[in-house]
mmCIF file of C-alpha atoms and ligand atoms in Angstrom:
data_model
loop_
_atom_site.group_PDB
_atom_site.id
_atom_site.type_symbol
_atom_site.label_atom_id
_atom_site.label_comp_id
_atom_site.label_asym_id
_atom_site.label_seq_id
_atom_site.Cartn_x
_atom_site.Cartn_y
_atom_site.Cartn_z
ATOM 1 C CA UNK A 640 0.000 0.000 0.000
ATOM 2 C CA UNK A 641 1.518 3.862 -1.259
ATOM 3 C CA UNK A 642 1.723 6.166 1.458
ATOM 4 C CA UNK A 643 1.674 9.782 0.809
ATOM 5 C CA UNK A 644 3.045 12.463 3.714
ATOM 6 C CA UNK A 645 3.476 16.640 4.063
ATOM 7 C CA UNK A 646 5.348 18.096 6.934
ATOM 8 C CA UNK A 647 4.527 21.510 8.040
ATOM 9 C CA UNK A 648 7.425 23.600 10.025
ATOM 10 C CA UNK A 649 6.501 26.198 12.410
ATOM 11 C CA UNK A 650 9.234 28.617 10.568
ATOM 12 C CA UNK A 651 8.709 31.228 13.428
ATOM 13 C CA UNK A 652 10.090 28.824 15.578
ATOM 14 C CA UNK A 653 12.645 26.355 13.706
ATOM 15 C CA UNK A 654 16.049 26.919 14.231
ATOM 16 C CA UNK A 655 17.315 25.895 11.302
ATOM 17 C CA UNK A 656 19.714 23.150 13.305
ATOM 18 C CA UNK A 657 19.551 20.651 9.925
ATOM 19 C CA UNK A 658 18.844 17.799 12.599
ATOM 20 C CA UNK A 659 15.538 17.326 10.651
ATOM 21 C CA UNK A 660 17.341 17.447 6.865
ATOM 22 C CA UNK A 661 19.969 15.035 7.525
ATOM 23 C CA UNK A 662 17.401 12.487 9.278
ATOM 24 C CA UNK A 663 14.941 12.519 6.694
ATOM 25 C CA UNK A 664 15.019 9.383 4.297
ATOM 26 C CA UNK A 665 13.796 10.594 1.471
ATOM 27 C CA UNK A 666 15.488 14.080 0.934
ATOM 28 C CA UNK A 667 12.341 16.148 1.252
ATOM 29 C CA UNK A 668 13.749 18.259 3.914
ATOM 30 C CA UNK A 669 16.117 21.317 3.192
ATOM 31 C CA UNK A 670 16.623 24.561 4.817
ATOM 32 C CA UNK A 671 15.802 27.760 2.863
ATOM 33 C CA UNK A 672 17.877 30.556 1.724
ATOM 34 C CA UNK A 673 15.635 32.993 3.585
ATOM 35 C CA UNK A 674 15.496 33.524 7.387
ATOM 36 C CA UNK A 675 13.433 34.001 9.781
ATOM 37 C CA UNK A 676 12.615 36.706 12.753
ATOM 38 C CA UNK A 677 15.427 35.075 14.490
ATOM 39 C CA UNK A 678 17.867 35.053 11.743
ATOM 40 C CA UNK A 679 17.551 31.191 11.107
ATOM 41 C CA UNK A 680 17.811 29.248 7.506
ATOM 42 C CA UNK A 681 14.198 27.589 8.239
ATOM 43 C CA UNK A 682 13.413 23.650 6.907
ATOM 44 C CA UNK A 683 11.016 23.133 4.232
ATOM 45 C CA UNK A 684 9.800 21.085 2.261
ATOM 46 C CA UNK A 685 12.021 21.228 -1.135
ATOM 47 C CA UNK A 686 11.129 18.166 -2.608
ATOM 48 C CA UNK A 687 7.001 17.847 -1.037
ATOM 49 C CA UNK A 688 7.020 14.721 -3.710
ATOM 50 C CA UNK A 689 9.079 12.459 -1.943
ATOM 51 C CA UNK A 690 7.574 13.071 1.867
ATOM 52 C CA UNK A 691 6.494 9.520 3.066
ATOM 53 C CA UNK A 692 5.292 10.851 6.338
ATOM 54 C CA UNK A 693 7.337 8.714 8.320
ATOM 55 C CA UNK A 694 7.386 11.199 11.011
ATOM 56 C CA UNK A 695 11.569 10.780 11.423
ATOM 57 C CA UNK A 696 12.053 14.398 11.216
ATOM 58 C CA UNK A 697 9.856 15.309 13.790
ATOM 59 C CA UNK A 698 10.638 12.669 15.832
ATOM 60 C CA UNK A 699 14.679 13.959 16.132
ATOM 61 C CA UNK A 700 13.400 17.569 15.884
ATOM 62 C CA UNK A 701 14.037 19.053 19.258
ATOM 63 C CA UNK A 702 12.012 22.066 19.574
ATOM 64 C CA UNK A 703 9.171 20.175 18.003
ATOM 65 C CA UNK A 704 8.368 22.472 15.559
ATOM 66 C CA UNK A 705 7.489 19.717 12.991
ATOM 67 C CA UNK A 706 3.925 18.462 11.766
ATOM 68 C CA UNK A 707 3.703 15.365 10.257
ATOM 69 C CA UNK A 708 0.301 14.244 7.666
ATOM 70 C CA UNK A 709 0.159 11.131 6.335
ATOM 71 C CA UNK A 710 -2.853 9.457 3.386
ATOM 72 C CA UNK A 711 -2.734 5.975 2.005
ATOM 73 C CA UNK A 712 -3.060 6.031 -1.794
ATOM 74 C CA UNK B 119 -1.865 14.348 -4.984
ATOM 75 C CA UNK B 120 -1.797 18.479 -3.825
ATOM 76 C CA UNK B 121 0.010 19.073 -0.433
ATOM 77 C CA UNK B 122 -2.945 21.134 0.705
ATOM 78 C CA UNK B 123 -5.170 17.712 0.171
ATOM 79 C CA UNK B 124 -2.711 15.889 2.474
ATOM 80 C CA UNK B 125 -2.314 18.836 4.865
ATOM 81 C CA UNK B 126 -5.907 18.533 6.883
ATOM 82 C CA UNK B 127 -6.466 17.457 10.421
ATOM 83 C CA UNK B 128 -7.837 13.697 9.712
ATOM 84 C CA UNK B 129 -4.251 12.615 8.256
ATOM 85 C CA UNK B 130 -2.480 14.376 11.009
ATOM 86 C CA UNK B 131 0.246 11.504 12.402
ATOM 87 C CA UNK B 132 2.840 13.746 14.793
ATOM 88 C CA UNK B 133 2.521 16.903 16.736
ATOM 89 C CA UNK B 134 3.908 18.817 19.295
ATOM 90 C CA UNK B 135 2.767 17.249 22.823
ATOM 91 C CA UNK B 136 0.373 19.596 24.640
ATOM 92 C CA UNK B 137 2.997 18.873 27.635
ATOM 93 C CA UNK B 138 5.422 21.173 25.920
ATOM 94 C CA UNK B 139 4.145 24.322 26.708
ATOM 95 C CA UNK B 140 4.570 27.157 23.285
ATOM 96 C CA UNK B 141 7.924 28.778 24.444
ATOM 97 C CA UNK B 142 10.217 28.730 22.480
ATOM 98 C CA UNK B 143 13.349 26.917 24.146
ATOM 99 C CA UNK B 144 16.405 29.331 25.132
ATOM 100 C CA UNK B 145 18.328 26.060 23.987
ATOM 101 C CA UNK B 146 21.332 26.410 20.797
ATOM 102 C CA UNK B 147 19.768 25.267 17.442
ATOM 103 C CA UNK B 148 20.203 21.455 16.993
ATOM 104 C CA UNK B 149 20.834 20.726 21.338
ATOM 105 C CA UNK B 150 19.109 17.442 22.364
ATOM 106 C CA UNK B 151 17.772 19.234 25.536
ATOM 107 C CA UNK B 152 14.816 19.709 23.614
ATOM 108 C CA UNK B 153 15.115 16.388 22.138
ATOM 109 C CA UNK B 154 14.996 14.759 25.553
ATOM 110 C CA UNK B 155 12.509 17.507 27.295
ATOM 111 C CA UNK B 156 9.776 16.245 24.162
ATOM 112 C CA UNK B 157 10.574 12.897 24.988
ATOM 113 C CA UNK B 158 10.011 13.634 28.351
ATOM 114 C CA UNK B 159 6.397 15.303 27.527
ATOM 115 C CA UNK B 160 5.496 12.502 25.458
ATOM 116 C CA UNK B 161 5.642 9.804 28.311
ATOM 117 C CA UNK B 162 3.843 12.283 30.591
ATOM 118 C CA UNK B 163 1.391 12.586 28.129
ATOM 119 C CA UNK B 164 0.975 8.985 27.021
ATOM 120 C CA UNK B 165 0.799 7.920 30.631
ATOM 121 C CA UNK B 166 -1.496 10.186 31.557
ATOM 122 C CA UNK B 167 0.344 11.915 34.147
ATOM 123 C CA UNK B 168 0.640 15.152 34.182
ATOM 124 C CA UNK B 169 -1.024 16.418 37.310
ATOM 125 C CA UNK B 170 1.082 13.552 39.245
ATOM 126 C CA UNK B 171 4.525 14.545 37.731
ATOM 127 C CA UNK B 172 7.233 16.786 39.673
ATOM 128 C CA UNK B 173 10.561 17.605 38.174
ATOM 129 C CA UNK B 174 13.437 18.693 39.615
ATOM 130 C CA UNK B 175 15.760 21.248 37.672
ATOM 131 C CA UNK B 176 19.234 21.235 37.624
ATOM 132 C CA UNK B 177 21.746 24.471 37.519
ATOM 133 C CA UNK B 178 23.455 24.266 34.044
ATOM 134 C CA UNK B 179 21.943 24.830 30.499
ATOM 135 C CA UNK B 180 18.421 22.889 31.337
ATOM 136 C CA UNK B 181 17.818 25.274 34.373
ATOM 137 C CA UNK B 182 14.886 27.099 32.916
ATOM 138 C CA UNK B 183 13.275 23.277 32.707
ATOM 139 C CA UNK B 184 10.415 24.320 34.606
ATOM 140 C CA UNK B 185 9.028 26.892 31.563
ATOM 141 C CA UNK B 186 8.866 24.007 28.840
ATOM 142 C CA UNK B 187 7.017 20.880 30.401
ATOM 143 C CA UNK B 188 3.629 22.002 32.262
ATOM 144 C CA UNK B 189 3.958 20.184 35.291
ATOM 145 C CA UNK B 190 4.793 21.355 38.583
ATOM 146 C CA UNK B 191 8.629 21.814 39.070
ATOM 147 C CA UNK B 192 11.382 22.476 41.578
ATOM 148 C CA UNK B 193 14.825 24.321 40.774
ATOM 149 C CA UNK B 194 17.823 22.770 43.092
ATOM 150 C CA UNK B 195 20.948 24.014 43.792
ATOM 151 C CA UNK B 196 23.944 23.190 41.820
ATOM 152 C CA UNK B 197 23.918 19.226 41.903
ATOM 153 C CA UNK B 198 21.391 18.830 44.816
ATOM 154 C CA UNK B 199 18.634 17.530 42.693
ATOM 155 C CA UNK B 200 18.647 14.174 44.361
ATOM 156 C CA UNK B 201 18.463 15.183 47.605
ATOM 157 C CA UNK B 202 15.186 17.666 46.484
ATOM 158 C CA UNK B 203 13.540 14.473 44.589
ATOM 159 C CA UNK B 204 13.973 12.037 47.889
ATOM 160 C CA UNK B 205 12.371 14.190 50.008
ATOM 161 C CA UNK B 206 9.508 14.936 47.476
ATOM 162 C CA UNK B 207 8.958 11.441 46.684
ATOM 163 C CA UNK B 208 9.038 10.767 50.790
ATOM 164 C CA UNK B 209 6.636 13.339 51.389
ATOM 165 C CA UNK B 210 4.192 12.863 48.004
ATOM 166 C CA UNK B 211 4.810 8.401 46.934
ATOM 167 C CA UNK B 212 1.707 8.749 44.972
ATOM 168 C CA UNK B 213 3.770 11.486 42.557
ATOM 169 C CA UNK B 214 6.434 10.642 39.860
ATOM 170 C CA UNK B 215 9.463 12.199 40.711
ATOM 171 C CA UNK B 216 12.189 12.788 38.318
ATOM 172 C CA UNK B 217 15.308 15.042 38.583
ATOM 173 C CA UNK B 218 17.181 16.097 35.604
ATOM 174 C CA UNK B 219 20.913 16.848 35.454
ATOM 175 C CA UNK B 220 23.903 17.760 33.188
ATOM 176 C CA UNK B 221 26.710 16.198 33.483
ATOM 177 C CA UNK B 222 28.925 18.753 35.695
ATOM 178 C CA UNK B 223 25.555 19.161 37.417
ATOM 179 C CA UNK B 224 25.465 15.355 38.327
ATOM 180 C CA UNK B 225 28.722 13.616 38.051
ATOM 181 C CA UNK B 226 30.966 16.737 39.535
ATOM 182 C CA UNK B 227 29.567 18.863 42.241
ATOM 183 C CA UNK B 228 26.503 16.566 42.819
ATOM 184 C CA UNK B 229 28.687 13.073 42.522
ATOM 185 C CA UNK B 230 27.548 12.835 46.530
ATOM 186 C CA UNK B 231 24.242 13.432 46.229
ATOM 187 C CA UNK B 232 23.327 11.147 43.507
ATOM 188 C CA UNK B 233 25.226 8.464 44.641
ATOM 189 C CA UNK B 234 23.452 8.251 47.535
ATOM 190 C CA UNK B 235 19.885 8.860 46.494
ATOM 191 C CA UNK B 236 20.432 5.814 44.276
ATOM 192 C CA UNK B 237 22.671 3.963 47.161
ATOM 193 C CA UNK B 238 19.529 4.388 49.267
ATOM 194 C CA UNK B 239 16.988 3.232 46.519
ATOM 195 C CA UNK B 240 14.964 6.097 46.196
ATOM 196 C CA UNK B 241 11.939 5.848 44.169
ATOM 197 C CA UNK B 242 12.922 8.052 41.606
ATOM 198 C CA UNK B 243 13.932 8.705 38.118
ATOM 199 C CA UNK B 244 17.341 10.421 37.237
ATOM 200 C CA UNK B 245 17.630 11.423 33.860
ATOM 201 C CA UNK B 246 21.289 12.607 32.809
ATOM 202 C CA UNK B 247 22.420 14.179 30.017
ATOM 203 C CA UNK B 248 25.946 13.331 29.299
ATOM 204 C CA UNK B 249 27.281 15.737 26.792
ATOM 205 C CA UNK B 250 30.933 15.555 28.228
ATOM 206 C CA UNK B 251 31.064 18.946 28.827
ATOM 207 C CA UNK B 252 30.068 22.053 30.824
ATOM 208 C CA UNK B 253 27.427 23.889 28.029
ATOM 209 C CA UNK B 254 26.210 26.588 30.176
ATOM 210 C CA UNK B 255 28.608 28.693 31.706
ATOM 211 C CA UNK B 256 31.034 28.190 28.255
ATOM 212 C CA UNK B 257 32.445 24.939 27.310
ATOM 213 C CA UNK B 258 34.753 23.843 30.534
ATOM 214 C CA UNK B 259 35.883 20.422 30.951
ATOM 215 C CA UNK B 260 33.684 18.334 33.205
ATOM 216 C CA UNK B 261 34.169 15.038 34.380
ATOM 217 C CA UNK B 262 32.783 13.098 31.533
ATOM 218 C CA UNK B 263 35.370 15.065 28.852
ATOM 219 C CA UNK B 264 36.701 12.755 26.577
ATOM 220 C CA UNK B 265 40.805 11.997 26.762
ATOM 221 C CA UNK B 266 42.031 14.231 23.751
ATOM 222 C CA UNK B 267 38.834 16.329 24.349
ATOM 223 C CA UNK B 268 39.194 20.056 23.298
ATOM 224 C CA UNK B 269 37.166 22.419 25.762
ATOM 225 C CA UNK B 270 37.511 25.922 27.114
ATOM 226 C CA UNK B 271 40.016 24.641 29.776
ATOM 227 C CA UNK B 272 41.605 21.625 28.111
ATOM 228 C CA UNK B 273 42.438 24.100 24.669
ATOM 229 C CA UNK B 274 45.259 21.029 23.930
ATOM 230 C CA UNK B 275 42.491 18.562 25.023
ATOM 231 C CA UNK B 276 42.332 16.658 27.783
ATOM 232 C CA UNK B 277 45.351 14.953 29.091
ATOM 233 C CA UNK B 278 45.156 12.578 32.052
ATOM 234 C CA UNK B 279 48.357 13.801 33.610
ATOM 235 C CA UNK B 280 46.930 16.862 34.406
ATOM 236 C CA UNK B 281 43.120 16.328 34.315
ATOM 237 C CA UNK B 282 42.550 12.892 34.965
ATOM 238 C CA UNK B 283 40.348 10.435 33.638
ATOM 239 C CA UNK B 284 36.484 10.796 32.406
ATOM 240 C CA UNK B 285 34.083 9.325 34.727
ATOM 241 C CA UNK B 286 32.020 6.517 33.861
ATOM 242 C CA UNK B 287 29.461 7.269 36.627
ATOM 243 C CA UNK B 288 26.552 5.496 34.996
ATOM 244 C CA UNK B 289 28.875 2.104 35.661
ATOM 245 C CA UNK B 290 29.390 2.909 39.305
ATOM 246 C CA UNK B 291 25.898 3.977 40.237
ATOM 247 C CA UNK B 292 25.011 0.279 38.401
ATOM 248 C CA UNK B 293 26.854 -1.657 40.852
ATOM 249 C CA UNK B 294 24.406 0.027 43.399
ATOM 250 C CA UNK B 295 21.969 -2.100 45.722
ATOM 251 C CA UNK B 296 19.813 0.631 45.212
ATOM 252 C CA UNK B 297 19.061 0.950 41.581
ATOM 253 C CA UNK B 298 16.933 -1.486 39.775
ATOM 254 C CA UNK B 299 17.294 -0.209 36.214
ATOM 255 C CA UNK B 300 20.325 1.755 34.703
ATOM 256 C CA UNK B 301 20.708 2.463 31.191
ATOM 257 C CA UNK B 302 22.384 4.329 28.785
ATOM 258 C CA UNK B 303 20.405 5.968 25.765
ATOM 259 C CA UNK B 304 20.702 8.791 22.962
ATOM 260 C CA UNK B 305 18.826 10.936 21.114
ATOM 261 C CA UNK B 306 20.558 11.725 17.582
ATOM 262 C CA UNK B 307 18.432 9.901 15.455
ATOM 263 C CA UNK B 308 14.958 8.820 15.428
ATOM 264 C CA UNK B 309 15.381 5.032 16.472
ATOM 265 C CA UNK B 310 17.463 6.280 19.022
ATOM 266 C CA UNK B 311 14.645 8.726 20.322
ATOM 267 C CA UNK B 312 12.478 5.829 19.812
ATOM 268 C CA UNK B 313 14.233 3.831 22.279
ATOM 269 C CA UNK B 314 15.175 6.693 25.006
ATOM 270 C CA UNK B 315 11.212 7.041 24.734
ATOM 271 C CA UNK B 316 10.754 3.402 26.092
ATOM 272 C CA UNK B 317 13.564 3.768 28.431
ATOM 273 C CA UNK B 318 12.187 6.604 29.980
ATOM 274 C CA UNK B 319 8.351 5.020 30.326
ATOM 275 C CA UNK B 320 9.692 2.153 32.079
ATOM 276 C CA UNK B 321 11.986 4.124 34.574
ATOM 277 C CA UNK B 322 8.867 6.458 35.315
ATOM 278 C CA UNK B 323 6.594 2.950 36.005
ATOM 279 C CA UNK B 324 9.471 1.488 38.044
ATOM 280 C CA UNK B 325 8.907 4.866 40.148
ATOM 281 C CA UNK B 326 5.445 3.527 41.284
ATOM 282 C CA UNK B 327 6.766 -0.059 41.977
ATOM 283 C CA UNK B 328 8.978 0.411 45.008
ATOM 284 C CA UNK B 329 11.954 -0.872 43.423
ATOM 285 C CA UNK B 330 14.397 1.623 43.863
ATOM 286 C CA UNK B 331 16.083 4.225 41.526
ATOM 287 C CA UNK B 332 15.949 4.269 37.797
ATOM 288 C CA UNK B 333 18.925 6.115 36.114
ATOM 289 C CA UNK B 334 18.645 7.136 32.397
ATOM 290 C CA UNK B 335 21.822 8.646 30.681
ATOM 291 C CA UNK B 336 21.425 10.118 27.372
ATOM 292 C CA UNK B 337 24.634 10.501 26.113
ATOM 293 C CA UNK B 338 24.206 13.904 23.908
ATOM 294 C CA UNK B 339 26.221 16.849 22.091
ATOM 295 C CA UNK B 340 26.730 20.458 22.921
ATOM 296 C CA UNK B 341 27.328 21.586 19.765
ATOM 297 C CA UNK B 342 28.229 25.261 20.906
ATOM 298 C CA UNK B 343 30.686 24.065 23.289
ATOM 299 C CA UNK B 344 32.570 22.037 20.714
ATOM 300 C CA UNK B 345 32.474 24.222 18.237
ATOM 301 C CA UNK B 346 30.551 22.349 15.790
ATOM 302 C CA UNK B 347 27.573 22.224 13.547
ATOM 303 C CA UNK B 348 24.620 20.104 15.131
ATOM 304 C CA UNK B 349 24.611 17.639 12.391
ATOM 305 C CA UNK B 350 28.533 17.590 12.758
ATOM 306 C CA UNK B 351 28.523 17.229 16.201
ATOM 307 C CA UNK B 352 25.706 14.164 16.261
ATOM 308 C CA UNK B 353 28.449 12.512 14.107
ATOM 309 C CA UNK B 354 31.577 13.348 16.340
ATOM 310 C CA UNK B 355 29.513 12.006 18.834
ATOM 311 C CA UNK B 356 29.046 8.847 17.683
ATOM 312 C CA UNK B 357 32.169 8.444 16.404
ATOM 313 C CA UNK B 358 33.922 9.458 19.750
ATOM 314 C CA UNK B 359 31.359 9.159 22.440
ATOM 315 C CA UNK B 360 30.018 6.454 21.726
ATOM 316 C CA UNK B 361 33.074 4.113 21.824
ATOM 317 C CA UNK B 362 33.312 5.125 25.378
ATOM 318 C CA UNK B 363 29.638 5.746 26.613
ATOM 319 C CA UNK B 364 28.189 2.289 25.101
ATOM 320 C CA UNK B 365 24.644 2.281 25.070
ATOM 321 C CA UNK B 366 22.493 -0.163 26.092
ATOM 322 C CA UNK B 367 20.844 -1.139 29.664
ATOM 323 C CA UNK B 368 23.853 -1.418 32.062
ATOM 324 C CA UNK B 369 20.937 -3.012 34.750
ATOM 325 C CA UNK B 370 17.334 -4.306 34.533
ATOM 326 C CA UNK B 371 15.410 -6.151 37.456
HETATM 327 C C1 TPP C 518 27.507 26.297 43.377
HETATM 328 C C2 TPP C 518 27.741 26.650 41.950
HETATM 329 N N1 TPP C 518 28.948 26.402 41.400
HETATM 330 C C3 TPP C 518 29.181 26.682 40.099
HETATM 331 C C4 TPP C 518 28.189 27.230 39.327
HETATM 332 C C5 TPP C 518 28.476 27.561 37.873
HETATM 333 N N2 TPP C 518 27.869 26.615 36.962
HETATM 334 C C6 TPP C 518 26.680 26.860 36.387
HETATM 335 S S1 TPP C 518 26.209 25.669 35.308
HETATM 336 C C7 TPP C 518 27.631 24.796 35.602
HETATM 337 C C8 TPP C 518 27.921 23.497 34.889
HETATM 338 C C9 TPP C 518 26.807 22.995 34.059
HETATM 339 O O1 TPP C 518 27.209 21.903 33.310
HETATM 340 P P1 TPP C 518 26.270 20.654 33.090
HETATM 341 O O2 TPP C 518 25.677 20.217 34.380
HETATM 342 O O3 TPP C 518 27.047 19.634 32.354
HETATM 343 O O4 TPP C 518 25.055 21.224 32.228
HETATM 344 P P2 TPP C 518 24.975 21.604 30.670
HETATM 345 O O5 TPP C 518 24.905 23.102 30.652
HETATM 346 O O6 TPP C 518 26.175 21.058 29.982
HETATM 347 O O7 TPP C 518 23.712 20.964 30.213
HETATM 348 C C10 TPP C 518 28.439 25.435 36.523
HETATM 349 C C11 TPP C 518 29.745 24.938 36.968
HETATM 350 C C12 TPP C 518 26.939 27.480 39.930
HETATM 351 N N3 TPP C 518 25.921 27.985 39.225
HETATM 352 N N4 TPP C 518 26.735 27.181 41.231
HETATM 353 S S1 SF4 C 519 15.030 19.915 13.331
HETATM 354 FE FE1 SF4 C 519 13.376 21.355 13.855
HETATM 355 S S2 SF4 C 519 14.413 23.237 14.507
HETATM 356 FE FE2 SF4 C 519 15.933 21.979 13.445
HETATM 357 S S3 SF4 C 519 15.855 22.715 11.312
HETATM 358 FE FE3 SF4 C 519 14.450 20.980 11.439
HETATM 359 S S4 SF4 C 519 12.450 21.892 11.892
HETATM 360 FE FE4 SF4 C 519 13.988 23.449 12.314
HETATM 361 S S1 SF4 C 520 7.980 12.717 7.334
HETATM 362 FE FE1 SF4 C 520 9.698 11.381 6.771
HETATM 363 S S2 SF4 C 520 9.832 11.576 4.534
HETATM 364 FE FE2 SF4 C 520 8.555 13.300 5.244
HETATM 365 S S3 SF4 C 520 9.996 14.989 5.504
HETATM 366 FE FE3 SF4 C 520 9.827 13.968 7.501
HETATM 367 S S4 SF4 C 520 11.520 12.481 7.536
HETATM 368 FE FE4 SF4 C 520 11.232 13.121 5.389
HETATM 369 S S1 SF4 C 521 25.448 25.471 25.350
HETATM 370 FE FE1 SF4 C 521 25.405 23.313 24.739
HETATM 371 S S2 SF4 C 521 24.066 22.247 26.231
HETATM 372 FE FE2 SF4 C 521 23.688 24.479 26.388
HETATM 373 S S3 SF4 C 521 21.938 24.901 25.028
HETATM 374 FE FE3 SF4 C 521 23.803 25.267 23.834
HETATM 375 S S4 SF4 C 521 24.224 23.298 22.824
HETATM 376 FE FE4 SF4 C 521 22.776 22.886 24.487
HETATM 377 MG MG1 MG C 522 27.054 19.151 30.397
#
């Protein structure tokens, strides 16, 4: 059975640590070129195709900024 | 399939634990204080414990503890956590009582106090976060520094001649009559946070089962005090740390 997933990242609050990027399987994850009110590179979701929704960045992201959706398919 | 079909509260599969209050952590980018405080949230949560819990902050970089998880707190003095959580447990057995302590916190000026909280057996959980070095106050040496180990006060790392030897204090509190479960856990990737998760469940049941002290390690990075990137320092530390610190339950019964 196909899975399908989307993160969504609190930007206000990511930290842009990469913790998320490096622990994501399937290379969705990347941190942008713009910052945020803090200054930080905030994740997002540069390749949305590939997101399983295995919920491994969230999981190792530790200010829990990270959503996780998941739809079978 | 469109992002914004996938995106809607029936396929939600991970959030933030309502036990993590909305402030935003004081901690670096990438530190696995968070990491371990979430954790943390997520067995208070699961368990269904909140109103029962009381934590005991340390002095060090997780000080400020007590604005994060939304349960009632104490703040000890520099290392005295244990002695706090024994008399709290004493006083209040129906509560879970954890303490939770850096590594200068715990295994330098609180070495006495720990040892004997879990010498006498109390009923509590010490969680420990190893990162083998002193984050708050700037990146000293502590106890648990590495041989070799560059920090503010070993700048030619640390040499045994002069600084002695890092402290495996999770292997002496084992031998302990005292403690029933000792273990040694991380939280760099997500099997690993997996795992501390289930560590951290069973130490907080043990709590309620009068068999003494449950000690949970988590060996961890500062990545500001070594002077590296999170994601570089995750990998020093299991390249270096890890060889050392071996996880894996050091005690179960
Ligand atoms: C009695 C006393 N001595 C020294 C200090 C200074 N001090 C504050 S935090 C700290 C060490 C913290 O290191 P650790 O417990 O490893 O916590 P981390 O910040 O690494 O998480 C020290 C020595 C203090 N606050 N009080
Ligand atoms: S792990 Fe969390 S804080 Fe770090 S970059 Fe990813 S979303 Fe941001
Ligand atoms: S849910 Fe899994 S696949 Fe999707 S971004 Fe996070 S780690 Fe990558
Ligand atoms: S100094 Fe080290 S332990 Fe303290 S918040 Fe920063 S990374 Fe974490
Ligand atoms: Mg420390």
């Amino acid at each position: 059975m196909a899975v399908k997933g989307a993160i969504v990242v609190d930007t206000d609050k990511c930290k842009g640590c990469g913790v998320c990027a490096a622990n994501c399987p399937t290379q969705t994850i990347a941190l942008s070129k713009q910052v945020n009110g803090k200054g930080y590179n905030f994740a997002y979701m540069e390749n949305p195709d590939n997101c399983t929704g295995c919920t491994n960045c969230a999981t190792v992201c530790p200010d829990a900024v990270i959503t996780v959706y998941r739809v079978k398919i | 399939m469109d992002v914004n079909d996938i995106i809607r509260p029936e396929n939600m599969v991970y959030a933030k634990t309502p036990i993590l209050t909305d402030t935003v952590m004081h901690y670096c980018p990438g530190c696995p204080h968070g990491t371990v405080h979430k954790v943390i949230a997520e067995v208070i949560e699961e368990m269904g414990i909140q109103d029962k819990t009381i934590g005991i902050s340390p002095v060090g970089c997780a000080v400020l503890a007590y604005n994060y998880i939304d349960i009632d707190w104490e703040q000890a003095a520099h290392g005295r956590a244990p002695a706090l959580a024994t008399a709290t447990k004493r006083l209040n057995p129906d509560k879970y009582v954890f303490t939770y302590q850096g590594d200068g916190d715990l295994a330098s000026i609180g070495t006495a106090e720990v040892m004997h909280a879990c010498n006498r057996g109390e009923n509590i959980v010490v969680i420990f976060i190893n990162n083998a070095i002193y984050g708050m106050t700037g990146g000293q040496m502590a106890p648990t520094t590495l041989l070799g180990q560059k920090t503010a006060t070993t700048p030619y790392g640390r040499d045994a001649k002069l600084n002695g030897y890092p402290l495996k204090i999770t292997e002496l509190i084992a031998q302990l009559e005292g403690t029933c479960y000792v273990t040694r856990q991380s939280a760099h990737n997500p099997a690993a946070v997996r795992k501390l998760k289930k560590a951290v469940r069973k130490a907080f049941e043990n709590s309620m089962m009068d068999k003494g002290t449950s000690f949970v390690e988590v060996v961890s990075t500062c990545n500001s005090g070594w002077k590296l990137s999170p994601v570089q320092a995750n990998k020093w530390m299991e390249e270096n740390m890890f060889p050392f610190y071996q996880l894996g339950d050091l005690k179960d019964r």
